[in-house]
Short mmCIF file of C-alpha atoms and ligand atoms in Angstrom, two decimals:
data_model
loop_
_atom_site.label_atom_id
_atom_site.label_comp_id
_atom_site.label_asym_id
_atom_site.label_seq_id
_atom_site.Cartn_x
_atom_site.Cartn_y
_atom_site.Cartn_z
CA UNK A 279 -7.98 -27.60 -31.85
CA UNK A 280 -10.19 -24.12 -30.33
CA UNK A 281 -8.60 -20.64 -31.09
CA UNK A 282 -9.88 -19.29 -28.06
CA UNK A 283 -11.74 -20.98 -24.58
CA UNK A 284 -13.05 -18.36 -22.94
CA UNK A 285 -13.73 -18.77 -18.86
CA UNK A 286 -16.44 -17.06 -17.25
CA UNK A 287 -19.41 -16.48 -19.68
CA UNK A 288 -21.27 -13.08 -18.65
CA UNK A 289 -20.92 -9.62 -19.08
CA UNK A 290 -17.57 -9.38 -20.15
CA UNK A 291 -17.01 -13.37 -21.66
CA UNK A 292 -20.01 -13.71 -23.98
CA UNK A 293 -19.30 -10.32 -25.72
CA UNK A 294 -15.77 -11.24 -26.40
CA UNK A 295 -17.17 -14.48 -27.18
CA UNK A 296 -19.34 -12.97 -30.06
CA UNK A 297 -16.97 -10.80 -31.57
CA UNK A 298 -14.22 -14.03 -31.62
CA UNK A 299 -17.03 -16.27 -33.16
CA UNK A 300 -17.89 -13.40 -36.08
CA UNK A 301 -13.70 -12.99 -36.87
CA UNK A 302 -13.75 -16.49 -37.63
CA UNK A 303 -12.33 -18.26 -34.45
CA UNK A 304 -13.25 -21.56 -33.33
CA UNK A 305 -14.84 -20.29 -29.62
CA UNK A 306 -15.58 -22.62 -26.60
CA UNK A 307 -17.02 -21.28 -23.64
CA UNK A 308 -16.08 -22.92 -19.70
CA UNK A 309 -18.27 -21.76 -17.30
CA UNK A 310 -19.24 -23.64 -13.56
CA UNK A 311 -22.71 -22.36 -13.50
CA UNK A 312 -24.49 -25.36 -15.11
CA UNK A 313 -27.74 -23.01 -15.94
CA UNK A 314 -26.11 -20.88 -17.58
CA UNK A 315 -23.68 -23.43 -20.37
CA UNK A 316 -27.15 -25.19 -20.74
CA UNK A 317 -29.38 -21.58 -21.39
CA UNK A 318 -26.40 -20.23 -24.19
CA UNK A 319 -26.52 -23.96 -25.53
CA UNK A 320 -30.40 -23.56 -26.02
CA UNK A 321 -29.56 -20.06 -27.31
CA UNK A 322 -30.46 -18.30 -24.52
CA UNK A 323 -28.55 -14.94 -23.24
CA UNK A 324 -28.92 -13.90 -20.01
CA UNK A 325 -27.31 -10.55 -21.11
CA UNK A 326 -28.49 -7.20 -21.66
CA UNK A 327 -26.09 -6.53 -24.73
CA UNK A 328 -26.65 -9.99 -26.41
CA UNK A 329 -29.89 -11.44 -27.43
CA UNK A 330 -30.80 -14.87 -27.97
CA UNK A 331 -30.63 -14.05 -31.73
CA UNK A 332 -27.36 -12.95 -30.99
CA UNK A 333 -26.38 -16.68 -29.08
CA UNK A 334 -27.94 -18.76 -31.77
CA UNK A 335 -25.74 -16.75 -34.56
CA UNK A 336 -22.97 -17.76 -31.88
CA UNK A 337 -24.00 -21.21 -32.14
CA UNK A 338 -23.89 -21.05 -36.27
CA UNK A 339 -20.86 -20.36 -36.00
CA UNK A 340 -19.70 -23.07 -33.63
CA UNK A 341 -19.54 -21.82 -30.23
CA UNK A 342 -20.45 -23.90 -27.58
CA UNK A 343 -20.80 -23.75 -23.98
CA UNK A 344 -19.42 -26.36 -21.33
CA UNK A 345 -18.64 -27.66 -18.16
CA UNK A 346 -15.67 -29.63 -19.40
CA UNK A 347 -12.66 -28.16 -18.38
CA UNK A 348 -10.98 -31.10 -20.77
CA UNK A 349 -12.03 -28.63 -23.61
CA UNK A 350 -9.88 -26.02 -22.35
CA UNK A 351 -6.43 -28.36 -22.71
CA UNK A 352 -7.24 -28.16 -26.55
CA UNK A 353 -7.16 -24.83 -27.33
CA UNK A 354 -4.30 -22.31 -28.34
CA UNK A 355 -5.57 -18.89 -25.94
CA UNK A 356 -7.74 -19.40 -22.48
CA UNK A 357 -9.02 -15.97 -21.47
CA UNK A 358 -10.12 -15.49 -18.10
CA UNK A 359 -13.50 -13.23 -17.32
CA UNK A 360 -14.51 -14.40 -13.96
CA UNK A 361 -15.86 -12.09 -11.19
CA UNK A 362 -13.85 -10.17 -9.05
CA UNK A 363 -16.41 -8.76 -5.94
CA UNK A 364 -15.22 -6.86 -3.29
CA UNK A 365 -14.07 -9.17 -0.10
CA UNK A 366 -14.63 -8.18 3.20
CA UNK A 367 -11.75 -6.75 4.07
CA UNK A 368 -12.21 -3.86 0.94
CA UNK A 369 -9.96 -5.87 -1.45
CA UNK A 370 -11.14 -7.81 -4.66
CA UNK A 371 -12.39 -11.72 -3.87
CA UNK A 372 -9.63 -13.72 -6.09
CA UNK A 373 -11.32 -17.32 -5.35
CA UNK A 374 -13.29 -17.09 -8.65
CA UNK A 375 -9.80 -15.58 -10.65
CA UNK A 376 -7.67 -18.52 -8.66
CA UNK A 377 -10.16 -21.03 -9.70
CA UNK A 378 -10.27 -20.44 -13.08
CA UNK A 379 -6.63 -19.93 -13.12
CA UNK A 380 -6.74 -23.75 -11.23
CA UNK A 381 -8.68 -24.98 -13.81
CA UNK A 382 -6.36 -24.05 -16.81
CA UNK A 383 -3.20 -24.84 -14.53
CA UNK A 384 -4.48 -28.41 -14.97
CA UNK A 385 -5.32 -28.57 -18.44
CA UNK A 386 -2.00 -25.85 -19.27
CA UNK A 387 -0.07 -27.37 -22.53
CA UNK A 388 3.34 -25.66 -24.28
CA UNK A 389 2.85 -22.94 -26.31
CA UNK A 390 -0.59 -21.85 -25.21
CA UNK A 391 -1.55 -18.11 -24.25
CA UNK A 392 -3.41 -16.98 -21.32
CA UNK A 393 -4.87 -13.70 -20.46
CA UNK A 394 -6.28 -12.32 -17.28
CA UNK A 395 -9.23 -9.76 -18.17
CA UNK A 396 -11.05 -10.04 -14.93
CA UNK A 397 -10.27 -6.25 -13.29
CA UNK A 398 -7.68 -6.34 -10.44
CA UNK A 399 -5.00 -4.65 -8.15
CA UNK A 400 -2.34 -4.25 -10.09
CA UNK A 401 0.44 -7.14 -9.76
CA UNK A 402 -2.34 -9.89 -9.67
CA UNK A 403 -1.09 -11.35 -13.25
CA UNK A 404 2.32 -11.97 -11.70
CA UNK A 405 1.74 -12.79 -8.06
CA UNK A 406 -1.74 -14.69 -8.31
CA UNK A 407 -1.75 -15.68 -11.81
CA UNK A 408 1.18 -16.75 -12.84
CA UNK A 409 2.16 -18.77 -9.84
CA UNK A 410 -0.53 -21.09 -9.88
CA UNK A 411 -0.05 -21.88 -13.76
CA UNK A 412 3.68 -22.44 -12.60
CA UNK A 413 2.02 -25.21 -10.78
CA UNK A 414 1.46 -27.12 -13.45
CA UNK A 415 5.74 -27.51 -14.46
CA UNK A 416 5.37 -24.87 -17.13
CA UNK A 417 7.13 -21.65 -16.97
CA UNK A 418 5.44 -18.14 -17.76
CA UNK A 419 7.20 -16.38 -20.65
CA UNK A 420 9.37 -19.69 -21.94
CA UNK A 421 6.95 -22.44 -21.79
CA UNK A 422 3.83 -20.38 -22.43
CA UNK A 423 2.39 -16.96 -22.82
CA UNK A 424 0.74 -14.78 -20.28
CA UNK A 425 -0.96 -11.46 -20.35
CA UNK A 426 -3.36 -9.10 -18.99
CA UNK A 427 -5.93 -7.42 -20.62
CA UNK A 428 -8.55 -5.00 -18.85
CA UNK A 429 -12.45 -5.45 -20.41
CA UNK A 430 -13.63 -2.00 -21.08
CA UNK A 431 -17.44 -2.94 -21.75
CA UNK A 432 -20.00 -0.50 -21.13
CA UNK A 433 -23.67 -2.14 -21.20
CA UNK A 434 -26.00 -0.65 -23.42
CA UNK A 435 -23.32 1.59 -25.22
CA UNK A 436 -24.80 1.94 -28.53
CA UNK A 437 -21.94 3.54 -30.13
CA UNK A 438 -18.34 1.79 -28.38
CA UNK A 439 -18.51 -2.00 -28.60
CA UNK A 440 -15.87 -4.66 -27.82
CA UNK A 441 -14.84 -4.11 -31.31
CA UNK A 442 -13.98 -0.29 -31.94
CA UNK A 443 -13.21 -0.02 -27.63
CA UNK A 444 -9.24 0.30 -28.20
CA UNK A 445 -8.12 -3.17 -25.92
CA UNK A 446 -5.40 -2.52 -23.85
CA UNK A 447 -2.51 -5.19 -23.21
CA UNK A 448 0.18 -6.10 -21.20
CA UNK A 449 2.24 -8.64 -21.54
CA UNK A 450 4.41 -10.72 -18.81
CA UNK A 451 7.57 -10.64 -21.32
CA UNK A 452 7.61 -8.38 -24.86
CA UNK A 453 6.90 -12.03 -26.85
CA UNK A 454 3.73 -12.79 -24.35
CA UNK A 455 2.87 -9.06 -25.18
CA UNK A 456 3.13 -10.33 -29.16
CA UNK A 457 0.99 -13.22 -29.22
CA UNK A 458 -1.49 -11.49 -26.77
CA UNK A 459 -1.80 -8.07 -29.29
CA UNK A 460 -2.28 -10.72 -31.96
CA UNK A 461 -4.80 -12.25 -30.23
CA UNK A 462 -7.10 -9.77 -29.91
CA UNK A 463 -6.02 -8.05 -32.96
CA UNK A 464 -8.14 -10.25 -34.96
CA UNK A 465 -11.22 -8.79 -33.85
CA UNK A 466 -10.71 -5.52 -31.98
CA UNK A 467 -9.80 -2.72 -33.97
CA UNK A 468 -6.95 -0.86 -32.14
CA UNK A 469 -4.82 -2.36 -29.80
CA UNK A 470 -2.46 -0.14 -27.25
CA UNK A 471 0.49 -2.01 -25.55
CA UNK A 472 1.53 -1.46 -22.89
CA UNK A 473 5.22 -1.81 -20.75
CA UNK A 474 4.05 -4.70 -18.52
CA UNK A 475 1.17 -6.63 -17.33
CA UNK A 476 1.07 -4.16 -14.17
CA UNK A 477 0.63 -1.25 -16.13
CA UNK A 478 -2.43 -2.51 -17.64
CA UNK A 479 -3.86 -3.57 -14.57
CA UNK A 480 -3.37 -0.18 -13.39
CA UNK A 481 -4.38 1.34 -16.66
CA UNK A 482 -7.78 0.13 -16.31
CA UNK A 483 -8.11 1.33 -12.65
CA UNK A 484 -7.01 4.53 -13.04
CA UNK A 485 -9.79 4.73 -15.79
CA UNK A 486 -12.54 3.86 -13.01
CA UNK A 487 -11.05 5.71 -10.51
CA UNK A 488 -11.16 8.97 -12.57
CA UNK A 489 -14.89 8.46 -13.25
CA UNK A 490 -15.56 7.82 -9.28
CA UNK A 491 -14.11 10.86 -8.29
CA UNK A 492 -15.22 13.06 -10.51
CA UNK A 493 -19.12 11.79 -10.15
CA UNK A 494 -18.39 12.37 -6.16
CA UNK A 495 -16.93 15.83 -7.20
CA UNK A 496 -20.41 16.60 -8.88
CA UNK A 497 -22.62 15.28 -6.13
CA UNK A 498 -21.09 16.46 -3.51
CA UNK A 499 -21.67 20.29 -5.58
CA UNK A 500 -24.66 19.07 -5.94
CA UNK A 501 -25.34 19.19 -2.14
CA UNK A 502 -24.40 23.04 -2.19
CA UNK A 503 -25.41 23.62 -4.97
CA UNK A 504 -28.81 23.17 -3.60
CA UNK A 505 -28.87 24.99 -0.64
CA UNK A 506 -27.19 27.80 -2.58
CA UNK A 507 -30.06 27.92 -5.27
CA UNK A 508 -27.79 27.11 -8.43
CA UNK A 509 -28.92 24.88 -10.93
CA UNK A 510 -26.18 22.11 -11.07
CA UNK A 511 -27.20 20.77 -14.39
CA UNK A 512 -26.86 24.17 -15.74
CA UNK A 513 -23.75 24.69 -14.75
CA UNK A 514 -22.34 21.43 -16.47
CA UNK A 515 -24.07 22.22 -19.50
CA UNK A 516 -22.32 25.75 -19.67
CA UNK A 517 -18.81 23.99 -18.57
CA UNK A 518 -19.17 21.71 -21.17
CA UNK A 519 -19.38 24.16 -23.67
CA UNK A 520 -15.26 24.61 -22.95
CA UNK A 521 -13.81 22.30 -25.86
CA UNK A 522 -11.10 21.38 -24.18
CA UNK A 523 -10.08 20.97 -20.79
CA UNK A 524 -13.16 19.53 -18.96
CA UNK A 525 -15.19 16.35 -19.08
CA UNK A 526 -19.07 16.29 -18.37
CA UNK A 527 -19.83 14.27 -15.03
CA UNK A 528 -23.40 14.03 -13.51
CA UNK A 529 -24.54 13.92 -10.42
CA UNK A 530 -27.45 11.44 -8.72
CA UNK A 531 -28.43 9.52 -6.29
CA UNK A 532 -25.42 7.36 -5.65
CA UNK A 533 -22.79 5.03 -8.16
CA UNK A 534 -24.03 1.57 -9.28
CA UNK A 535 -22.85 -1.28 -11.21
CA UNK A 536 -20.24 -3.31 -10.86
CA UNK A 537 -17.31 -1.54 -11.88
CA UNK A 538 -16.85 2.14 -10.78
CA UNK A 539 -17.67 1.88 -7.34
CA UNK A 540 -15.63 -1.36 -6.48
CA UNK A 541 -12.65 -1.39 -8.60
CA UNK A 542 -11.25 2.38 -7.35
CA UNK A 543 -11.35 0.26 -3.74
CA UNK A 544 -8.77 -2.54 -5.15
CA UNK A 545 -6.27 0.20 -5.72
CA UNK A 546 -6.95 1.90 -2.21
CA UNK A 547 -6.60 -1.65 -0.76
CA UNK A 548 -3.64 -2.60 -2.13
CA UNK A 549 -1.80 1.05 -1.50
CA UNK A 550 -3.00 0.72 2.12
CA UNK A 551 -2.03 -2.99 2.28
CA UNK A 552 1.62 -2.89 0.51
CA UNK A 553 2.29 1.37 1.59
CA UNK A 554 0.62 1.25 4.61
CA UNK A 555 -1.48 4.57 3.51
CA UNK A 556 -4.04 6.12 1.99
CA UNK A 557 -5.27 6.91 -1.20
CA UNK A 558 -7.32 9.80 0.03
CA UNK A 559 -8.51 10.98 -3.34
CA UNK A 560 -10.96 7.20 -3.82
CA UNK A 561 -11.12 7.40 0.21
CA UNK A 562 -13.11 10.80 -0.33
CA UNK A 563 -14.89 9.78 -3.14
CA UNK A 564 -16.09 6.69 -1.94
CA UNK A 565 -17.56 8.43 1.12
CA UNK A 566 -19.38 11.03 -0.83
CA UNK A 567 -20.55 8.64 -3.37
CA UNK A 568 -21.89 5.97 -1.51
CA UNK A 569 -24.03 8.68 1.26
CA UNK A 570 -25.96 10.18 -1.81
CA UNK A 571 -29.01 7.78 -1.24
CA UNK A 572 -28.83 9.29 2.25
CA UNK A 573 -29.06 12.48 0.98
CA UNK A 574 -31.54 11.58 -1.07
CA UNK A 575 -33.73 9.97 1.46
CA UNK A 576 -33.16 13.16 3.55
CA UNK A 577 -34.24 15.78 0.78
CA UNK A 578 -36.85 13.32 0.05
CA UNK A 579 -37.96 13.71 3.67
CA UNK A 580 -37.80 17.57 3.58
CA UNK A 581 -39.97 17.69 0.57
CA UNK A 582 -43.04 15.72 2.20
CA UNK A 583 -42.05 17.57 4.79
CA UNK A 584 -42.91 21.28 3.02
CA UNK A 585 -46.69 19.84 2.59
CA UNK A 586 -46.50 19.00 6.27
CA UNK A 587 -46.51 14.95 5.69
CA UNK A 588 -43.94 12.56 7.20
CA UNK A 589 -42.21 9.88 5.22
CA UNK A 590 -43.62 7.36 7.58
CA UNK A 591 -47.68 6.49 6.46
CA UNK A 592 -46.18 8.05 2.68
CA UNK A 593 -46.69 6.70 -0.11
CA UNK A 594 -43.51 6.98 -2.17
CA UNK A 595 -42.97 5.69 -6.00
CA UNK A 596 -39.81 4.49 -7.40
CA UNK A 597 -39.45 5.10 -10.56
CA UNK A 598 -36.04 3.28 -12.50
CA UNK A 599 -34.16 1.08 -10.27
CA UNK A 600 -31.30 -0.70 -12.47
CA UNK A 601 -27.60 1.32 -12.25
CA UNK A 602 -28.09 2.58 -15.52
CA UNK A 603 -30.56 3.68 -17.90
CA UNK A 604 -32.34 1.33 -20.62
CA UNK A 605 -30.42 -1.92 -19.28
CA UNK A 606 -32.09 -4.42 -16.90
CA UNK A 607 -28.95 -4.76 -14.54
CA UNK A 608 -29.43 -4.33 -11.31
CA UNK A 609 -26.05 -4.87 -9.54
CA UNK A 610 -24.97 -2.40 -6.85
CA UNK A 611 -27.70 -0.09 -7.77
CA UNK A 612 -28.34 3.24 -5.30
CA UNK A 613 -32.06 1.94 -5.20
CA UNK A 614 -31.58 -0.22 -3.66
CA UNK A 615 -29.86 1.23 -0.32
CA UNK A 616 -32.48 4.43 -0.83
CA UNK A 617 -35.69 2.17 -1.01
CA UNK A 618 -34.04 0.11 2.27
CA UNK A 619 -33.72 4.31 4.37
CA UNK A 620 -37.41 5.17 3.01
CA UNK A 621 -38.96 1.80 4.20
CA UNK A 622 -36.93 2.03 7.48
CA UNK A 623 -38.77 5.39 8.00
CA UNK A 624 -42.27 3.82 7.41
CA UNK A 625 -42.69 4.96 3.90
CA UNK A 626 -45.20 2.63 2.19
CA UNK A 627 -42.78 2.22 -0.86
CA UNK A 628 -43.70 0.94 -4.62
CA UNK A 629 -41.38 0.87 -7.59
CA UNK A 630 -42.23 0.69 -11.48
CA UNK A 631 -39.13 -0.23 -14.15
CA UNK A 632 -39.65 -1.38 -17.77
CA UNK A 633 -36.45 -3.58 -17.36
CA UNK A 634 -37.37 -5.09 -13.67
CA UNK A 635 -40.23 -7.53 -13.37
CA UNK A 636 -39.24 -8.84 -9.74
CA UNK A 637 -37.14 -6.61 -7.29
CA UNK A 638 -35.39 -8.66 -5.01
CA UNK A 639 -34.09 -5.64 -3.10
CA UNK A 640 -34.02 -7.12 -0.06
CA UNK A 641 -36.50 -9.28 2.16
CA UNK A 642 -39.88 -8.64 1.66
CA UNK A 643 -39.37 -6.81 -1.54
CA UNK A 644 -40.92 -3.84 -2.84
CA UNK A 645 -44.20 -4.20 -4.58
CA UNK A 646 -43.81 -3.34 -8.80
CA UNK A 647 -46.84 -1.27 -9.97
CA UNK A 648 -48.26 -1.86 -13.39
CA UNK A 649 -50.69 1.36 -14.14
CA UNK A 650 -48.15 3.78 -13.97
CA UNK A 651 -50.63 6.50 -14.60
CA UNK A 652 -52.87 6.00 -11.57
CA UNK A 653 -49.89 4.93 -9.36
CA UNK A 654 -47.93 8.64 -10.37
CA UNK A 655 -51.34 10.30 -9.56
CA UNK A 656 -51.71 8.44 -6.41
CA UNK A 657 -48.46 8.82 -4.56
CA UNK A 658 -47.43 11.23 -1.89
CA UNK A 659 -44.01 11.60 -3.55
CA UNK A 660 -42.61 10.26 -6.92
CA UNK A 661 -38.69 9.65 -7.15
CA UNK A 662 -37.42 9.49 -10.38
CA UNK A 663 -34.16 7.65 -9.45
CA UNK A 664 -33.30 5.69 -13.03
CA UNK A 665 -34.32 8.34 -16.21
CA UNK A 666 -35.08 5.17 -18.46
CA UNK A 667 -35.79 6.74 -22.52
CA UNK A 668 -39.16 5.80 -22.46
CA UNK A 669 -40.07 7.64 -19.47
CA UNK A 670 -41.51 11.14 -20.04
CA UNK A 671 -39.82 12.91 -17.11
CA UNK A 672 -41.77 16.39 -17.82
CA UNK A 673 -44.47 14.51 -19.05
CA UNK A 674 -44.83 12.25 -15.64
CA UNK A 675 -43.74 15.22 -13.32
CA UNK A 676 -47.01 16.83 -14.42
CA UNK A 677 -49.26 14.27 -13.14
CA UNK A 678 -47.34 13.92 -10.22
CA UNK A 679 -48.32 15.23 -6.41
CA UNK A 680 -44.53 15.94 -6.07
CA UNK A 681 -41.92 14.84 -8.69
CA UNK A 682 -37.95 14.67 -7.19
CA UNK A 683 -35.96 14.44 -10.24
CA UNK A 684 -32.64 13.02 -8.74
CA UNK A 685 -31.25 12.91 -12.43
CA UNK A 686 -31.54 16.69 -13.55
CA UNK A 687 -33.69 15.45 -16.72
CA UNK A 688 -37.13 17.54 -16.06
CA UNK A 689 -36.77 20.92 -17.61
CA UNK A 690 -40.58 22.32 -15.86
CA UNK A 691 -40.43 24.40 -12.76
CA UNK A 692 -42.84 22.20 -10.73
CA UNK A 693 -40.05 19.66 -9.37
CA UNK A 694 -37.94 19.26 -7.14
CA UNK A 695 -34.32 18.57 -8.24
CA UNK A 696 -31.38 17.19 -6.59
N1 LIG B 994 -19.87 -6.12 -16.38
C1 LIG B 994 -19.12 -5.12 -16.78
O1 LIG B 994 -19.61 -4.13 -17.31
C2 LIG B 994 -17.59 -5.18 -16.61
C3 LIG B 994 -16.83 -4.21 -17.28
C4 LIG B 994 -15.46 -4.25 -17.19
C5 LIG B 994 -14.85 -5.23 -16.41
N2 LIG B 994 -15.59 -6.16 -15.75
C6 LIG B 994 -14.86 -7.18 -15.01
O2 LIG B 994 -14.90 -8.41 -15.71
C7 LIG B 994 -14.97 -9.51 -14.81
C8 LIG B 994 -16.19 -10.36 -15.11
O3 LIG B 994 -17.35 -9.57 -14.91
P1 LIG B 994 -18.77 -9.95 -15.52
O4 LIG B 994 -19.59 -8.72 -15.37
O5 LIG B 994 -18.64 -10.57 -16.85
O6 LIG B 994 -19.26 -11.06 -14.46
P2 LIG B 994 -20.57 -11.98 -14.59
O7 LIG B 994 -20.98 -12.27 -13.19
O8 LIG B 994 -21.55 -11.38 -15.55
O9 LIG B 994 -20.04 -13.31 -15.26
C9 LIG B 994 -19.02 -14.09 -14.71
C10 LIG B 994 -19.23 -15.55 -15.07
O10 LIG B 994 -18.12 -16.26 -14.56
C11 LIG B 994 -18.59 -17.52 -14.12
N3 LIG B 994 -17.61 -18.11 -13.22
C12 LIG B 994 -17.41 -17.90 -11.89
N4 LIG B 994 -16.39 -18.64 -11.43
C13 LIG B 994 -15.90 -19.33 -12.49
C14 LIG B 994 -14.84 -20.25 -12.67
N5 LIG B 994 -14.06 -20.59 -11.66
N6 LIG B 994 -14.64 -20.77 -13.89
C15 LIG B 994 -15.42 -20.42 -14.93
N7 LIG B 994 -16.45 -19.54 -14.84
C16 LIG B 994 -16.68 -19.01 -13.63
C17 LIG B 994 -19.92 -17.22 -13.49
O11 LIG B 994 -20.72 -18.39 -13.39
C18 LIG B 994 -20.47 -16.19 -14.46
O12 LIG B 994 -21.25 -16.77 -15.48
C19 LIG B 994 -14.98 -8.91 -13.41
O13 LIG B 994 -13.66 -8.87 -12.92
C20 LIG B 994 -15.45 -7.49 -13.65
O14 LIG B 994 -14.97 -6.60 -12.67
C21 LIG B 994 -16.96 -6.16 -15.87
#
């Protein structure tokens, strides 16, 4: 018998995987990428929070990866941790959440607990979910347990893990609620519970949709703020000094990742799709938030502009193209639409990141440079767009032609700043 089979093995699975595995659970991990269950077998990660040390202390401990959904039949709790990208009509794609729900509808046995963590519009546990592990002849709530539980992870977070993150839970009836807060009470330090398995789908979106709107409330001061000769940056840091009553958010070139600018669209979906209108406040942000590599490209243009050069025949450095700083991933980063506007203009673009050997930004790519030094000195225009730790900001802006700092980290007077 497995404590725990875990479906989907990336961002969100192997983490919960690892901190299952060192509370003493048995731990089997399903995934349908073949690569991947052979790589963690080998003791691979393909992670940024996990390293291969980290896999083959997994492996000590008995995880293992497979392709065998017959594995899944055996254990007591299946969490789900599939992907949930936007579809094209602005809602989340379920087919990887129905599939893995598929998979455990065949495999379902009495008694067993299931929990959604993949992030969602809120009623997906009991419309989606539940329905299809109905299939099987069980029934939610009598014949086995159900429950949702939003994954909180932040990549590269040095100081909240999945183990001191407070896991919130939901449960389809109060005794699905029990066995799920026991669950994860093994191995996560505070659990909150919450009235139903809605609420914590809506729990987790509300989260994400506070962060979007207040990062498109900073950039889009940010914009002003500019033209009005105000230092944005030193604003926050005065506002912050309040100790209660306001929140730090930062502006720069545009949102990235995989969570805060996609999930904040479920909810708008589904409001628009079940109310028929809109939720202006994630309408507004989105807008704001997803123009700033526009802006960007545009102040970008005014700058070469000022020494009397034109973006097209430019050379233009890249400097930090992953979502976030000191992590390698790459996923919905504002690079990437900024490098696609300076290109389209001509610009004769380069990039350099510690974390990104090969850019696949889009066809053709962008060529990586090695020497920073020489390539710094050599550009028309250097955009710092990722502040990565080990890059020097001041430091680098000094040995720059022209230095835009898009992320308010350069403190010398000889930049330009969003
Ligand atoms: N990455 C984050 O920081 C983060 C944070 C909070 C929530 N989430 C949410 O968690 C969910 C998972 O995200 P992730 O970042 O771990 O994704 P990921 O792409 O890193 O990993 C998902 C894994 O699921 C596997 N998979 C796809 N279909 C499957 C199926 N039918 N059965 C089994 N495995 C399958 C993929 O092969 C992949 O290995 C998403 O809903 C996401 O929105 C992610």
């Amino acid at each position: 018998m497995t404590d725990v089979v875990i479906l989907g093995l990336g961002y969100v699975g192997l983490p919960l995987a690892q901190e299952a595995v060192r509370a003493g659970a048995s731990v089997c991990g399903y995934d349908v990428n073949e690569a991947i269950v052979a790589s963690l077998n080998a003791c691979r990660s393909h992670v940024d929070d996990l390293a291969d040390s980290d896999i083959a202390e997994m492996r000590a401990g008995g995880f293992t990866a497979t392709t065998d959904e017959a594995h899944i039949a055996s254990a007591a709790t299946a969490v789900i941790c599939v992907p949930t990208p936007l579809s094209e009509d602005g809602g989340p794609d379920l087919a990887a959440v129905k599939a893995a729900t598929r998979t455990i509808a065949r495999n379902l046995r009495p008694g067993m607990l299931v929990i959604l963590e993949s992030t969602t519009y809120p009623g997906t546990t009991d419309e989606v979910v539940r329905p299809l592990l109905e299939s099987s002849g069980l029934r939610a709530g009598v014949d086995f347990h159900l429950a949702f539980s939003p994954e909180r992870i932040d990549p590269g977070n040095e100081k909240f893990g999945p183990r001191n993150t407070p896991k919130v839970v939901g449960g389809h009836s109060a005794a699905c609620a029990d066995r799920a807060v026991e669950f994860y009470g093994r191995f996560v330090d505070t659990v909150v519970r919450t009235k139903g398995t809605r609420e914590a789908e809506m729990a987790k979106l509300l989260e994400n949709t506070y962060r979007h709107v207040n990062i498109a409330l900073v950039n889009e001061m940010a914009r002003f703020c500019n033209q009005l000769g105000i230092d944005l940056w030193d604003v926050i840091r005065a506002a912050s000094s309040k100790p209660f009553g306001f929140q730090a958010f930062y502006p720069g070139p545009g949102v990235g990742g995989h969570c805060i600018p996609i999930d904040p669209n479920y909810l708008s979906h589904n409001v628009r799709s079940k109310l028929g209108y809109p939720f202006r406040f994630v309408e507004l942000a989105q807008e704001i938030n997803a123009t700033m590599p526009e802006y960007v490209a545009r102040r970008a243009q005014d700058i070469l502009n000022d020494s009397g050069l034109a973006v097209s025949g430019s050379s233009i450095l890249l400097l930090g193209v992953t979502y976030k700083p000191d992590i390698a991933d790459q996923r919905e980063s504002p690079a990437v639409p900024l490098a696609r506007l300076l290109q389209g203009q001509g610009a004769k673009l380069s990039y350099h990141d510690p974390y990104v050997e090969h850019w696949n930004c889009f066809d053709g790519g962008v060529p990586r440079v090695d020497d920073l030094s020489s390539a710094i000195a050599e550009a028309d225009l250097v955009i710092l767009v990722q502040s990565h730790g080990v890059y020097d900001a001041d430091r680098l802006a000094g040995q720059a032609r022209r230095f835009f700092d898009t992320r308010g980290v350069t403190k010398g007077p000889d930049v330009y700043r969003l």
